[in-house]
Amino acid sequence: MSRTNKKITIPVSIGYGLTDIMGGGAFTVIGAWLLYFYTTFVGLSPVEAASIVAIARIVDAIVSLFMGSFTDHFYKNYLGKKFGRRRFFLLIGAPLMLVYALLWVEGMNYAFYLAVYLAFEIIAAMVLIPWETLPSEMTRDFNSRTKLSTCRMFLSASGTFLATFIPGLLINYFGEHNANAYLINGIVFAVLFMLCVLVSWKVTWERELTPEMKAELENSRTSRTLNEKLAAFGGLFKEYASTLKVRAFRKHLAIYLFSFTGKDVYNTVFVFFCVYCLNVSSSLAGTLLSMSIVGLPVTLAAGVAIIKYGPSRLYIFAYSLMMLCLGGFFLVYQFPTDNKVMLLVILAGVYQVGRCVLEFTPWNVFPFIPDIDEMITRQRREGLFAAVMTFSRKTTVAIATFVVGLLLQSGGFVKGSQVQPQEAINTIAMLLFIGTAGLLLIALWQALTFHLNKRTHKIFVDEVERLKAHGLKSDVTAETRHIVEDLTGYNYDKLWCSATQQASPEVKQASTLS
């Protein structure tokens, strides 16, 4: 299924990016409404509701950890050779998207909701992990990958908008206390997600097998003993750990996890904040969340800005803007006025500008991380890095969601009640302001020293290509050496080793882990 001569056109980029309507939309709805739905309509306590998300995402995170390596090596079997080692999972995952609708069925028990949510998380991982590697598979050009990622994030922003706008409309139509709004919303999005994944499967492709992969394919036909299989299984964990030895990936991962978890805390608590702290309707909360529509033009602008200014400046802009808006929400909460609704709309719109840039930037950076790893390992391990990112992300969001539920319950939140005690109201406000801002500040700290951009990436890739063409390491320029060492975290002289001398955990790094 390789079509390496194909060009990255706008229609191809749009077709690829459609899957992130599911990636952005599904988890936006879940983050914003699921805990509220479970505690208001299903009758679960905050801890029970949060535990469903936490348990499912921890299990899913473990599955995701193996999914990346599994797709890296899926070319070795019949299905991988016929349908592609990445794209095969889009093909089988598309119809399974319909499971999403079952999340919003009323009147079932705790075990049902846990099983359904666990199933959906695993299905989503089965689709998203191989899908996230496709830009690296389809092209090595910075601008072409940025085109793919920009279309992806534009469509993700579209999914985020639909995921907040449509529930608000349905809640307004059916009424604040009618659970049918949530079920209809789930059915509509389940069908939409299925169609989007099918289109992405249709328009994408994968690179040709390298000589090394073909040689490994031949070697894999030799049967292995049980001890050899166990050793290979243990080696997989060493491979995952080895990704953290790439300095640019460590920083990228820290920025990604802290900023996205901060955004998750905001999304999870925001409806509670609007209903119980500001005393406005849940449909208005949906309207405020639907201000994410500003993300559509912002995404296009961010696609230009990331090329011109680099990821670090975009991160600083996003986090600063979001924290400024949190300060505005705090003032509205402390000093309510007659213009409260108008102020909330303005603040929500400006916040979504920062949120959109926050979501846009990490996944535009990700396709370039395996290029840096190639200098260390002389391998292409896109699936491995995607798995580590997904595992880390799902683990942290599981912990954060459970902590939010635990704090809500310990703060005196009463399930199913339209009026909450003052202690619960204070807890909700604390989670929104202190929780979100604290995580964003940590991400900002890491972003200030993140040096991967278009210029440094080109210098880095040119050096890899020079070494591939048997260029001498002694001919490296001082600037190139500095960039390579800064991005990899290794001493240049210890990089691009022969097959028998590839960098190992014992290789001396250029500096300590940062």
Short mmCIF file of C-alpha atoms in Angstrom, two decimals:
data_model
loop_
_atom_site.label_atom_id
_atom_site.label_comp_id
_atom_site.label_asym_id
_atom_site.label_seq_id
_atom_site.Cartn_x
_atom_site.Cartn_y
_atom_site.Cartn_z
CA MET A 1 0.00 0.00 0.00
CA SER A 2 2.96 2.32 -0.51
CA ARG A 3 2.65 5.27 -2.90
CA THR A 4 5.82 7.21 -2.28
CA ASN A 5 5.55 9.31 -5.48
CA LYS A 6 2.25 10.87 -4.44
CA LYS A 7 2.21 14.56 -3.60
CA ILE A 8 0.77 16.13 -0.46
CA THR A 9 -2.09 18.17 -1.91
CA ILE A 10 -4.73 20.12 0.01
CA PRO A 11 -7.44 17.46 -0.69
CA VAL A 12 -5.08 14.73 0.57
CA SER A 13 -4.26 16.81 3.64
CA ILE A 14 -7.96 17.36 4.35
CA GLY A 15 -8.70 13.67 3.89
CA TYR A 16 -5.90 12.76 6.29
CA GLY A 17 -7.02 15.33 8.84
CA LEU A 18 -10.66 14.25 8.95
CA THR A 19 -9.85 11.60 11.54
CA ASP A 20 -9.06 14.35 14.03
CA ILE A 21 -12.71 15.38 13.95
CA MET A 22 -13.02 12.20 15.99
CA GLY A 23 -9.80 12.84 17.93
CA GLY A 24 -10.78 16.41 18.76
CA GLY A 25 -14.55 16.06 18.86
CA ALA A 26 -15.07 12.85 20.82
CA PHE A 27 -12.77 13.72 23.68
CA THR A 28 -13.98 17.31 23.80
CA VAL A 29 -17.54 16.08 24.39
CA ILE A 30 -16.30 13.51 26.88
CA GLY A 31 -14.15 16.02 28.72
CA ALA A 32 -16.83 18.70 28.87
CA TRP A 33 -20.02 16.72 29.39
CA LEU A 34 -19.45 13.10 30.48
CA LEU A 35 -18.90 13.72 34.20
CA TYR A 36 -21.82 16.17 34.21
CA PHE A 37 -24.03 13.61 32.39
CA TYR A 38 -23.07 10.81 34.77
CA THR A 39 -23.57 12.84 37.95
CA THR A 40 -26.77 14.60 36.79
CA PHE A 41 -28.69 12.01 34.74
CA VAL A 42 -27.18 8.60 35.47
CA GLY A 43 -26.96 9.10 39.24
CA LEU A 44 -23.30 8.26 39.71
CA SER A 45 -21.24 10.03 42.36
CA PRO A 46 -18.33 12.24 41.23
CA VAL A 47 -15.81 9.57 42.24
CA GLU A 48 -17.73 6.81 40.43
CA ALA A 49 -18.02 8.93 37.29
CA ALA A 50 -14.37 9.95 37.37
CA SER A 51 -13.24 6.40 38.08
CA ILE A 52 -14.85 5.20 34.84
CA VAL A 53 -12.68 7.62 32.87
CA ALA A 54 -9.60 6.91 34.98
CA ILE A 55 -9.82 3.10 34.88
CA ALA A 56 -10.59 2.98 31.17
CA ARG A 57 -7.78 5.34 30.26
CA ILE A 58 -5.21 3.54 32.40
CA VAL A 59 -6.08 0.21 30.74
CA ASP A 60 -6.19 1.90 27.36
CA ALA A 61 -2.83 3.57 28.03
CA ILE A 62 -1.25 0.15 28.55
CA VAL A 63 -2.82 -1.12 25.32
CA SER A 64 -1.64 2.03 23.53
CA LEU A 65 1.91 1.44 24.71
CA PHE A 66 2.06 -1.79 22.73
CA MET A 67 0.07 -0.47 19.77
CA GLY A 68 2.87 1.70 18.41
CA SER A 69 5.47 -1.06 18.33
CA PHE A 70 2.82 -3.47 17.04
CA THR A 71 2.15 -1.26 14.01
CA ASP A 72 5.89 -0.67 13.49
CA HIS A 73 6.25 -4.42 12.91
CA PHE A 74 2.84 -5.16 11.38
CA TYR A 75 4.38 -5.30 7.88
CA LYS A 76 5.66 -8.79 8.74
CA ASN A 77 2.29 -10.50 8.36
CA TYR A 78 -0.20 -10.96 5.53
CA LEU A 79 -2.65 -8.22 6.57
CA GLY A 80 0.13 -5.68 7.00
CA LYS A 81 1.58 -6.46 3.59
CA LYS A 82 -1.84 -6.29 1.92
CA PHE A 83 -3.45 -3.29 3.67
CA GLY A 84 -0.49 -1.42 5.19
CA ARG A 85 1.02 -1.63 8.65
CA ARG A 86 -0.67 1.64 9.72
CA ARG A 87 -3.73 2.04 7.48
CA PHE A 88 -5.12 -1.42 8.20
CA PHE A 89 -6.19 -0.23 11.64
CA LEU A 90 -8.10 2.71 10.19
CA LEU A 91 -10.02 0.31 7.96
CA ILE A 92 -11.16 -1.97 10.79
CA GLY A 93 -11.55 0.86 13.32
CA ALA A 94 -14.01 2.91 11.25
CA PRO A 95 -17.17 0.81 11.82
CA LEU A 96 -16.26 0.32 15.48
CA MET A 97 -16.66 4.08 16.00
CA LEU A 98 -20.40 3.42 16.41
CA VAL A 99 -19.66 2.22 19.96
CA TYR A 100 -19.42 5.92 20.90
CA ALA A 101 -23.22 6.29 20.89
CA LEU A 102 -23.56 3.77 23.73
CA LEU A 103 -21.74 6.11 26.11
CA TRP A 104 -24.84 8.30 26.28
CA VAL A 105 -27.53 5.69 27.00
CA GLU A 106 -29.42 6.49 30.20
CA GLY A 107 -30.46 4.05 32.92
CA MET A 108 -27.63 1.50 32.82
CA ASN A 109 -25.35 0.46 35.67
CA TYR A 110 -21.75 1.33 36.52
CA ALA A 111 -20.32 -1.83 34.89
CA PHE A 112 -22.03 -1.03 31.58
CA TYR A 113 -20.66 2.50 31.40
CA LEU A 114 -17.18 1.32 32.36
CA ALA A 115 -17.18 -1.45 29.71
CA VAL A 116 -18.45 0.82 26.94
CA TYR A 117 -16.05 3.62 27.74
CA LEU A 118 -13.15 1.18 27.95
CA ALA A 119 -14.11 -0.26 24.54
CA PHE A 120 -14.29 3.18 22.93
CA GLU A 121 -10.93 4.27 24.35
CA ILE A 122 -9.22 1.14 22.98
CA ILE A 123 -10.88 1.54 19.56
CA ALA A 124 -9.84 5.19 19.42
CA ALA A 125 -6.23 4.27 20.29
CA MET A 126 -6.24 1.53 17.66
CA VAL A 127 -7.10 4.20 15.08
CA LEU A 128 -5.24 7.27 16.35
CA ILE A 129 -1.80 5.79 17.09
CA PRO A 130 -1.12 4.45 13.57
CA TRP A 131 -2.91 7.47 12.05
CA GLU A 132 -0.62 9.89 13.91
CA THR A 133 2.43 8.31 12.27
CA LEU A 134 1.19 8.84 8.71
CA PRO A 135 2.74 12.31 8.11
CA SER A 136 6.16 10.77 8.77
CA GLU A 137 5.25 7.91 6.44
CA MET A 138 3.94 10.10 3.62
CA THR A 139 6.72 12.72 3.37
CA ARG A 140 9.91 14.03 5.00
CA ASP A 141 9.46 17.62 3.84
CA PHE A 142 8.85 20.17 6.64
CA ASN A 143 6.34 22.23 4.64
CA SER A 144 4.41 19.17 3.42
CA ARG A 145 4.17 17.79 6.94
CA THR A 146 3.06 21.21 8.16
CA LYS A 147 0.37 21.21 5.47
CA LEU A 148 -0.87 17.83 6.72
CA SER A 149 -0.75 18.92 10.34
CA THR A 150 -2.39 22.29 9.65
CA CYS A 151 -5.33 20.64 7.87
CA ARG A 152 -5.48 18.11 10.68
CA MET A 153 -5.66 20.78 13.36
CA PHE A 154 -8.13 22.88 11.35
CA LEU A 155 -10.43 19.86 11.22
CA SER A 156 -9.73 19.08 14.88
CA ALA A 157 -10.82 22.64 15.68
CA SER A 158 -13.93 22.03 13.57
CA GLY A 159 -14.61 18.86 15.55
CA THR A 160 -14.08 20.71 18.81
CA PHE A 161 -16.54 23.41 17.72
CA LEU A 162 -19.19 20.88 16.63
CA ALA A 163 -18.65 18.91 19.84
CA THR A 164 -19.49 21.97 21.94
CA PHE A 165 -22.00 23.74 19.67
CA ILE A 166 -24.31 20.82 18.84
CA PRO A 167 -24.79 19.64 22.47
CA GLY A 168 -25.68 23.21 23.43
CA LEU A 169 -28.32 23.36 20.69
CA LEU A 170 -29.78 19.99 21.67
CA ILE A 171 -29.86 20.83 25.38
CA ASN A 172 -31.58 24.11 24.58
CA TYR A 173 -34.13 22.31 22.38
CA PHE A 174 -34.91 19.34 24.64
CA GLY A 175 -34.52 21.20 27.94
CA GLU A 176 -31.97 21.25 30.72
CA HIS A 177 -33.26 18.05 32.34
CA ASN A 178 -33.78 15.79 29.29
CA ALA A 179 -31.12 13.13 28.71
CA ASN A 180 -32.25 12.53 25.09
CA ALA A 181 -30.16 15.50 24.00
CA TYR A 182 -27.01 13.63 24.99
CA LEU A 183 -28.05 10.36 23.30
CA ILE A 184 -28.96 12.01 19.99
CA ASN A 185 -25.69 13.91 20.10
CA GLY A 186 -23.82 10.62 20.61
CA ILE A 187 -25.53 8.93 17.64
CA VAL A 188 -24.83 11.83 15.28
CA PHE A 189 -21.17 11.95 16.21
CA ALA A 190 -20.69 8.18 16.11
CA VAL A 191 -21.79 8.08 12.45
CA LEU A 192 -19.67 11.15 11.63
CA PHE A 193 -16.57 9.61 13.23
CA MET A 194 -16.99 6.40 11.22
CA LEU A 195 -17.17 8.29 7.92
CA CYS A 196 -14.17 10.49 8.74
CA VAL A 197 -11.89 7.54 9.55
CA LEU A 198 -12.93 5.78 6.32
CA VAL A 199 -11.97 8.82 4.24
CA SER A 200 -8.57 9.05 5.95
CA TRP A 201 -7.95 5.39 5.18
CA LYS A 202 -8.82 5.98 1.54
CA VAL A 203 -6.55 8.97 0.79
CA THR A 204 -3.36 8.16 2.75
CA TRP A 205 -0.35 5.95 1.98
CA GLU A 206 2.82 4.57 3.56
CA ARG A 207 6.50 4.60 2.60
CA GLU A 208 8.18 1.67 0.88
CA LEU A 209 9.85 -0.93 3.06
CA THR A 210 13.50 -0.09 3.70
CA PRO A 211 16.22 -2.69 3.04
CA GLU A 212 16.60 -3.10 6.81
CA MET A 213 12.87 -3.81 7.20
CA LYS A 214 12.98 -6.34 4.37
CA ALA A 215 15.96 -8.06 5.99
CA GLU A 216 14.12 -8.16 9.30
CA LEU A 217 11.12 -9.60 7.50
CA GLU A 218 13.27 -12.44 6.23
CA ASN A 219 14.77 -13.03 9.69
CA SER A 220 11.33 -13.06 11.33
CA ARG A 221 10.40 -16.15 9.36
CA THR A 222 12.78 -18.15 11.53
CA SER A 223 10.96 -19.58 14.54
CA ARG A 224 12.07 -18.29 17.94
CA THR A 225 12.25 -20.04 21.27
CA LEU A 226 10.15 -18.99 24.26
CA ASN A 227 13.18 -17.38 25.91
CA GLU A 228 13.86 -15.37 22.76
CA LYS A 229 10.26 -14.18 22.67
CA LEU A 230 10.40 -13.18 26.35
CA ALA A 231 13.66 -11.35 25.74
CA ALA A 232 12.07 -9.51 22.81
CA PHE A 233 9.11 -8.58 25.04
CA GLY A 234 11.45 -7.18 27.68
CA GLY A 235 13.38 -5.36 25.01
CA LEU A 236 10.21 -3.56 24.01
CA PHE A 237 10.13 -1.75 27.37
CA LYS A 238 13.76 -0.74 26.89
CA GLU A 239 12.77 0.72 23.52
CA TYR A 240 10.03 2.78 25.14
CA ALA A 241 12.45 4.05 27.76
CA SER A 242 14.98 4.91 25.07
CA THR A 243 12.62 7.51 23.56
CA LEU A 244 13.06 9.61 26.70
CA LYS A 245 16.79 9.86 25.99
CA VAL A 246 16.02 12.19 23.08
CA ARG A 247 16.18 15.65 24.66
CA ALA A 248 13.78 17.30 22.18
CA PHE A 249 11.23 14.55 22.84
CA ARG A 250 11.53 14.92 26.62
CA LYS A 251 10.79 18.61 26.38
CA HIS A 252 8.09 18.06 23.78
CA LEU A 253 6.43 15.44 25.99
CA ALA A 254 6.54 17.65 29.09
CA ILE A 255 5.03 20.59 27.20
CA TYR A 256 2.36 18.36 25.71
CA LEU A 257 1.36 16.62 28.93
CA PHE A 258 1.23 19.62 31.25
CA SER A 259 -0.55 21.92 28.81
CA PHE A 260 -3.10 19.36 27.63
CA THR A 261 -3.81 18.21 31.18
CA GLY A 262 -4.36 21.84 32.16
CA LYS A 263 -6.78 22.18 29.27
CA ASP A 264 -8.52 18.96 30.38
CA VAL A 265 -9.03 20.26 33.91
CA TYR A 266 -10.58 23.41 32.45
CA ASN A 267 -12.91 21.44 30.15
CA THR A 268 -13.96 19.01 32.88
CA VAL A 269 -14.75 21.70 35.44
CA PHE A 270 -16.09 24.45 33.17
CA VAL A 271 -19.73 23.27 32.94
CA PHE A 272 -19.80 22.76 36.72
CA PHE A 273 -18.29 26.26 37.13
CA CYS A 274 -20.92 27.88 34.92
CA VAL A 275 -23.90 26.08 36.47
CA TYR A 276 -22.94 26.18 40.14
CA CYS A 277 -20.50 29.10 40.53
CA LEU A 278 -21.88 31.58 38.01
CA ASN A 279 -25.52 30.41 38.22
CA VAL A 280 -26.03 30.25 34.44
CA SER A 281 -27.60 27.43 32.42
CA SER A 282 -25.75 24.40 31.06
CA SER A 283 -26.88 25.42 27.56
CA LEU A 284 -25.06 28.75 28.04
CA ALA A 285 -22.01 26.77 29.19
CA GLY A 286 -22.26 24.86 25.90
CA THR A 287 -22.47 28.16 24.02
CA LEU A 288 -19.36 29.43 25.79
CA LEU A 289 -17.47 26.24 24.98
CA SER A 290 -18.63 26.53 21.36
CA MET A 291 -16.64 29.74 21.07
CA SER A 292 -14.03 27.23 19.94
CA ILE A 293 -15.25 28.22 16.45
CA VAL A 294 -12.59 30.94 16.60
CA GLY A 295 -10.13 28.07 16.31
CA LEU A 296 -10.91 27.66 12.61
CA PRO A 297 -9.18 30.84 11.36
CA VAL A 298 -6.67 30.69 14.23
CA THR A 299 -5.50 27.25 13.07
CA LEU A 300 -4.78 28.57 9.59
CA ALA A 301 -2.86 31.52 11.06
CA ALA A 302 -0.96 29.17 13.37
CA GLY A 303 0.10 27.07 10.36
CA VAL A 304 1.86 30.14 8.95
CA ALA A 305 3.17 31.29 12.34
CA ILE A 306 4.81 27.98 13.24
CA ILE A 307 6.91 28.14 10.08
CA LYS A 308 7.83 31.80 10.61
CA TYR A 309 8.30 31.92 14.39
CA GLY A 310 8.73 28.29 15.49
CA PRO A 311 6.86 26.24 18.12
CA SER A 312 8.39 27.87 21.21
CA ARG A 313 6.90 31.30 20.53
CA LEU A 314 3.51 29.80 19.76
CA TYR A 315 3.56 27.97 23.09
CA ILE A 316 4.41 31.17 24.98
CA PHE A 317 1.61 33.06 23.20
CA ALA A 318 -0.97 30.33 23.89
CA TYR A 319 -0.23 29.82 27.57
CA SER A 320 0.00 33.53 28.34
CA LEU A 321 -3.34 34.23 26.66
CA MET A 322 -5.10 31.36 28.45
CA MET A 323 -3.83 32.42 31.86
CA LEU A 324 -4.91 36.00 31.17
CA CYS A 325 -8.44 34.75 30.43
CA LEU A 326 -8.47 32.65 33.59
CA GLY A 327 -7.77 35.85 35.47
CA GLY A 328 -10.75 37.43 33.70
CA PHE A 329 -13.04 34.54 34.67
CA PHE A 330 -11.88 34.92 38.26
CA LEU A 331 -12.85 38.61 38.28
CA VAL A 332 -16.30 37.82 36.85
CA TYR A 333 -16.74 35.17 39.55
CA GLN A 334 -15.67 37.50 42.35
CA PHE A 335 -17.36 40.67 41.08
CA PRO A 336 -20.53 39.74 39.13
CA THR A 337 -22.04 42.54 36.99
CA ASP A 338 -25.08 43.09 34.80
CA ASN A 339 -22.87 42.50 31.76
CA LYS A 340 -21.76 39.09 33.02
CA VAL A 341 -22.91 37.12 29.97
CA MET A 342 -21.24 39.45 27.48
CA LEU A 343 -17.98 39.36 29.45
CA LEU A 344 -18.12 35.57 29.60
CA VAL A 345 -18.60 35.33 25.84
CA ILE A 346 -15.61 37.61 25.20
CA LEU A 347 -13.38 35.78 27.67
CA ALA A 348 -14.46 32.38 26.33
CA GLY A 349 -13.67 33.48 22.77
CA VAL A 350 -10.22 34.81 23.62
CA TYR A 351 -9.46 31.71 25.72
CA GLN A 352 -10.28 29.53 22.72
CA VAL A 353 -7.67 31.36 20.64
CA GLY A 354 -5.01 30.27 23.13
CA ARG A 355 -6.50 26.81 23.47
CA CYS A 356 -6.45 26.31 19.71
CA VAL A 357 -2.77 27.27 19.44
CA LEU A 358 -2.04 25.00 22.42
CA GLU A 359 -3.63 22.02 20.64
CA PHE A 360 -2.21 22.89 17.23
CA THR A 361 1.46 23.10 18.11
CA PRO A 362 2.47 19.74 19.69
CA TRP A 363 1.11 17.60 16.87
CA ASN A 364 2.83 19.83 14.32
CA VAL A 365 6.08 19.21 16.18
CA PHE A 366 5.61 15.45 16.63
CA PRO A 367 6.37 14.31 13.01
CA PHE A 368 9.88 15.77 13.32
CA ILE A 369 10.82 13.92 16.52
CA PRO A 370 11.54 10.58 14.73
CA ASP A 371 13.99 12.44 12.47
CA ILE A 372 16.00 13.38 15.56
CA ASP A 373 15.80 9.84 16.89
CA GLU A 374 17.17 8.52 13.58
CA MET A 375 20.49 10.27 14.27
CA ILE A 376 20.77 8.29 17.52
CA THR A 377 19.41 4.88 16.53
CA ARG A 378 19.58 4.86 12.69
CA GLN A 379 16.01 3.56 12.81
CA ARG A 380 12.55 4.93 11.99
CA ARG A 381 10.40 4.49 15.13
CA GLU A 382 7.36 6.71 14.53
CA GLY A 383 4.98 4.18 16.05
CA LEU A 384 7.07 3.87 19.19
CA PHE A 385 7.04 7.63 19.82
CA ALA A 386 3.32 7.86 19.06
CA ALA A 387 2.67 5.06 21.57
CA VAL A 388 4.73 6.75 24.30
CA MET A 389 2.91 10.04 23.73
CA THR A 390 -0.49 8.37 23.80
CA PHE A 391 0.35 6.26 26.85
CA SER A 392 1.64 9.28 28.75
CA ARG A 393 -1.28 11.45 27.73
CA LYS A 394 -3.93 8.91 28.70
CA THR A 395 -2.23 8.14 31.98
CA THR A 396 -2.04 11.79 33.02
CA VAL A 397 -5.59 12.59 31.93
CA ALA A 398 -6.83 9.54 33.83
CA ILE A 399 -5.08 10.72 36.98
CA ALA A 400 -6.29 14.30 36.50
CA THR A 401 -9.90 13.26 35.90
CA PHE A 402 -9.96 11.03 38.95
CA VAL A 403 -8.39 13.75 41.10
CA VAL A 404 -11.06 16.20 39.89
CA GLY A 405 -13.81 13.72 40.81
CA LEU A 406 -12.21 12.99 44.17
CA LEU A 407 -11.85 16.68 45.01
CA LEU A 408 -15.42 17.41 43.94
CA GLN A 409 -16.76 14.67 46.21
CA SER A 410 -14.51 15.57 49.14
CA GLY A 411 -15.55 19.18 48.60
CA GLY A 412 -19.16 18.27 49.34
CA PHE A 413 -20.59 18.01 45.81
CA VAL A 414 -24.11 16.50 45.89
CA LYS A 415 -24.91 14.31 42.86
CA GLY A 416 -28.13 15.13 41.00
CA SER A 417 -28.71 18.33 42.96
CA GLN A 418 -29.24 21.67 41.20
CA VAL A 419 -27.98 23.55 44.26
CA GLN A 420 -24.56 22.87 45.78
CA PRO A 421 -23.12 23.84 49.19
CA GLN A 422 -20.63 26.73 49.31
CA GLU A 423 -17.76 24.34 50.01
CA ALA A 424 -18.43 22.52 46.73
CA ILE A 425 -18.66 25.82 44.84
CA ASN A 426 -15.29 26.92 46.25
CA THR A 427 -13.75 23.58 45.25
CA ILE A 428 -14.99 23.94 41.67
CA ALA A 429 -13.55 27.46 41.42
CA MET A 430 -10.21 26.34 42.89
CA LEU A 431 -9.92 23.50 40.38
CA LEU A 432 -10.62 25.82 37.46
CA PHE A 433 -8.26 28.61 38.43
CA ILE A 434 -5.41 27.04 40.39
CA GLY A 435 -5.42 23.64 38.67
CA THR A 436 -5.45 24.93 35.10
CA ALA A 437 -3.07 27.86 35.59
CA GLY A 438 -0.55 25.82 37.59
CA LEU A 439 -0.20 23.19 34.86
CA LEU A 440 0.09 25.84 32.14
CA LEU A 441 2.90 27.56 34.04
CA ILE A 442 4.94 24.33 34.13
CA ALA A 443 4.41 23.86 30.38
CA LEU A 444 5.49 27.46 29.75
CA TRP A 445 8.70 26.86 31.70
CA GLN A 446 9.62 23.97 29.37
CA ALA A 447 8.60 25.84 26.22
CA LEU A 448 11.06 28.63 26.90
CA THR A 449 14.01 26.29 26.15
CA PHE A 450 12.51 24.30 23.24
CA HIS A 451 14.65 24.89 20.13
CA LEU A 452 13.15 22.66 17.42
CA ASN A 453 11.89 24.79 14.51
CA LYS A 454 11.97 24.88 10.71
CA ARG A 455 15.54 26.19 10.55
CA THR A 456 17.08 23.80 13.10
CA HIS A 457 15.14 20.87 11.65
CA LYS A 458 16.47 21.52 8.14
CA ILE A 459 20.05 21.75 9.39
CA PHE A 460 19.52 18.54 11.37
CA VAL A 461 17.97 16.56 8.48
CA ASP A 462 20.61 17.79 6.04
CA GLU A 463 23.25 16.45 8.41
CA VAL A 464 21.51 13.06 8.59
CA GLU A 465 21.40 12.91 4.78
CA ARG A 466 25.08 13.91 4.58
CA LEU A 467 26.03 11.08 6.93
CA LYS A 468 23.85 8.65 5.00
CA ALA A 469 25.84 9.58 1.90
CA HIS A 470 29.00 8.50 3.78
CA GLY A 471 30.07 12.03 4.70
CA LEU A 472 32.78 12.32 7.31
CA LYS A 473 31.71 13.23 10.83
CA SER A 474 34.87 15.31 11.14
CA ASP A 475 33.51 17.67 8.46
CA VAL A 476 30.55 18.81 10.58
CA THR A 477 30.26 22.57 11.10
CA ALA A 478 30.25 24.07 14.59
CA GLU A 479 26.64 25.28 14.21
CA THR A 480 25.41 21.90 13.02
CA ARG A 481 27.21 20.11 15.83
CA HIS A 482 25.59 22.44 18.39
CA ILE A 483 22.10 21.96 16.93
CA VAL A 484 22.46 18.17 16.75
CA GLU A 485 23.70 17.96 20.33
CA ASP A 486 21.01 20.33 21.60
CA LEU A 487 18.15 18.40 19.98
CA THR A 488 19.40 14.88 20.69
CA GLY A 489 20.99 15.46 24.10
CA TYR A 490 23.98 13.35 23.00
CA ASN A 491 27.59 14.18 22.24
CA TYR A 492 27.92 14.43 18.44
CA ASP A 493 30.90 12.07 18.35
CA LYS A 494 28.75 9.32 19.89
CA LEU A 495 25.99 9.64 17.26
CA TRP A 496 25.43 7.90 13.92
CA CYS A 497 27.17 4.79 15.15
CA SER A 498 27.58 1.62 13.13
CA ALA A 499 24.99 -1.12 13.49
CA THR A 500 27.06 -2.78 16.21
CA GLN A 501 27.73 0.46 18.06
CA GLN A 502 24.34 2.15 18.13
CA ALA A 503 23.65 4.46 21.04
CA SER A 504 22.69 2.60 24.18
CA PRO A 505 21.67 3.64 27.68
CA GLU A 506 25.37 3.64 28.55
CA VAL A 507 26.27 6.15 25.83
CA LYS A 508 27.57 9.31 27.40
CA GLN A 509 25.13 12.16 26.76
CA ALA A 510 26.07 15.75 26.06
CA SER A 511 24.37 16.86 29.25
CA THR A 512 22.19 15.57 32.01
CA LEU A 513 18.53 14.85 31.38
CA SER A 514 16.56 18.06 31.36
#
